[in-house]
Amino acid sequence: MVGCTRTSLNVVASDRGVVVGRVSFMEDGDLIDCTRMGVGGKAIPSLVDKITDIHSDADFVLLVEKDAAFSRLAEDRFYNEYPCIIVTGKGQPDVATRLFLKKLKVSLNIPILGLFDSDPHGLKVSQNPRGVHVCVHGL
């Protein structure tokens, strides 16, 4: 209607997605090491364009539907046993989380695996990350 993107208008949603695990990146000039973010992880910023210089030794990205499952994996430091990056959108991933996943896929060239409920909502969430192929494993 206005003819420009919501990013150019500085219209952004609140942070909803969270990441933890074997990835580091620069965000607005600050080095973010997601192995040192604790069990709560690092909130994925609304403006993913500010993320640069992504580095990781992970073998895959694990996209988790449920925040409770994400918390358990983070508490257990799952990413140390199986080198990975764990991301949750706390249900339906927001735009920033989907863009972050795409940025990880393009930058690191590693597969994105999914852990979702085996119900219609879980199926919808698994198909949501546009431009990102997700291998689905239901709970």
Coordinates of C-alpha atoms in Angstrom, one line a residue:
M1 CA 0.0 0.0 0.0
V2 CA 2.8 2.5 1.0
G3 CA 5.3 0.9 -1.5
C4 CA 8.1 0.1 0.9
T5 CA 9.1 -2.7 3.3
R6 CA 8.3 -2.7 7.0
T7 CA 12.1 -2.8 7.7
S8 CA 12.6 0.5 5.8
L9 CA 9.8 2.0 8.0
N10 CA 11.5 0.6 11.2
V11 CA 8.4 -1.4 12.0
V12 CA 9.5 -4.5 13.7
A13 CA 7.9 -7.2 15.9
S14 CA 9.2 -7.9 19.4
D15 CA 11.9 -10.6 19.7
R16 CA 10.4 -14.1 20.0
G17 CA 12.9 -16.5 18.6
V18 CA 15.9 -17.8 20.7
V19 CA 19.2 -19.4 19.7
V20 CA 21.8 -21.3 21.7
G21 CA 24.7 -23.6 20.8
R22 CA 27.8 -23.6 18.7
V23 CA 27.5 -20.4 16.7
S24 CA 29.0 -17.0 17.1
F25 CA 28.3 -13.8 15.1
M26 CA 28.7 -10.0 15.2
E27 CA 25.5 -8.1 16.0
D28 CA 25.8 -4.3 15.6
G29 CA 29.5 -4.5 16.4
D30 CA 29.2 -6.8 19.4
L31 CA 30.6 -10.4 19.4
I32 CA 27.8 -12.8 20.4
D33 CA 28.9 -16.3 21.4
C34 CA 25.8 -18.5 21.8
T35 CA 27.7 -21.2 23.8
R36 CA 28.0 -18.6 26.6
M37 CA 24.4 -17.4 26.7
G38 CA 23.3 -19.8 29.4
V39 CA 20.2 -22.0 29.3
G40 CA 17.9 -19.1 28.3
G41 CA 19.8 -18.6 25.0
K42 CA 20.1 -15.4 22.9
A43 CA 17.0 -13.6 21.6
I44 CA 17.1 -13.4 17.8
P45 CA 17.0 -9.7 17.0
S46 CA 14.1 -8.3 15.0
L47 CA 16.6 -6.7 12.5
V48 CA 18.5 -9.8 11.3
D49 CA 20.4 -7.6 8.8
K50 CA 22.6 -6.4 11.7
I51 CA 24.0 -10.0 12.1
T52 CA 27.2 -10.5 10.3
D53 CA 30.3 -12.8 10.4
I54 CA 28.6 -16.0 11.4
H55 CA 31.0 -18.7 12.5
S56 CA 30.2 -22.2 13.6
D57 CA 31.6 -25.8 13.9
A58 CA 28.1 -27.2 14.1
D59 CA 27.0 -30.2 12.0
F60 CA 23.4 -29.1 11.8
V61 CA 20.8 -26.6 13.0
L62 CA 18.0 -28.0 15.2
L63 CA 14.7 -26.1 14.9
V64 CA 12.5 -26.9 17.9
E65 CA 8.8 -26.0 18.0
K66 CA 8.2 -26.0 21.8
D67 CA 10.0 -23.7 24.2
A68 CA 9.9 -26.4 26.9
A69 CA 11.8 -28.8 24.6
F70 CA 14.3 -26.0 23.7
S71 CA 14.9 -25.3 27.4
R72 CA 15.5 -28.9 28.2
L73 CA 18.0 -29.3 25.3
A74 CA 19.7 -26.0 26.4
E75 CA 19.9 -27.1 30.1
D76 CA 21.4 -30.4 29.0
R77 CA 23.9 -28.6 26.8
F78 CA 22.8 -31.0 24.0
Y79 CA 25.0 -28.9 21.6
N80 CA 28.2 -30.1 23.3
E81 CA 27.4 -33.8 22.8
Y82 CA 26.1 -33.3 19.3
P83 CA 27.7 -30.2 17.7
C84 CA 24.7 -28.1 16.7
I85 CA 22.8 -24.8 16.8
I86 CA 19.4 -25.0 18.6
V87 CA 16.7 -22.5 17.6
T88 CA 13.1 -22.1 18.7
G89 CA 10.4 -19.8 17.5
K90 CA 8.3 -20.6 20.5
G91 CA 5.6 -22.1 18.3
Q92 CA 5.0 -20.5 14.9
P93 CA 8.4 -18.8 14.0
D94 CA 8.2 -15.0 13.5
V95 CA 9.8 -13.3 10.5
A96 CA 13.1 -12.6 12.2
T97 CA 13.5 -16.3 13.2
R98 CA 12.8 -17.4 9.7
L99 CA 15.3 -14.9 8.3
F100 CA 17.8 -16.0 10.9
L101 CA 17.4 -19.6 9.9
K102 CA 17.9 -18.7 6.2
K103 CA 21.0 -16.7 7.1
L104 CA 22.4 -19.7 9.0
K105 CA 21.6 -22.0 6.1
V106 CA 23.3 -19.8 3.5
S107 CA 26.3 -18.8 5.6
L108 CA 27.1 -22.2 7.1
N109 CA 25.7 -24.6 4.4
I110 CA 24.5 -27.1 7.0
P111 CA 21.2 -29.0 7.2
I112 CA 18.3 -27.7 9.3
L113 CA 16.5 -30.5 11.2
G114 CA 13.2 -30.0 12.9
L115 CA 11.7 -31.3 16.2
F116 CA 7.9 -30.7 16.1
D117 CA 4.7 -32.1 17.6
S118 CA 3.1 -34.8 15.4
D119 CA -0.1 -32.8 14.9
P120 CA -1.5 -30.4 12.3
H121 CA 0.1 -27.3 14.1
G122 CA 3.5 -29.0 14.2
L123 CA 3.2 -29.8 10.5
K124 CA 2.4 -26.2 9.7
V125 CA 5.3 -24.9 11.8
S126 CA 7.6 -27.4 10.0
Q127 CA 6.6 -26.0 6.6
N128 CA 6.8 -22.4 7.6
P129 CA 10.5 -21.5 7.2
R130 CA 10.4 -20.2 3.7
G131 CA 13.5 -20.8 1.6
V132 CA 14.8 -23.3 4.1
H133 CA 14.4 -27.1 3.7
V134 CA 13.7 -28.7 7.1
C135 CA 14.0 -32.4 7.7
V136 CA 11.1 -33.2 10.0
H137 CA 11.1 -35.6 13.0
G138 CA 7.9 -35.5 15.1
L139 CA 7.5 -36.0 18.8

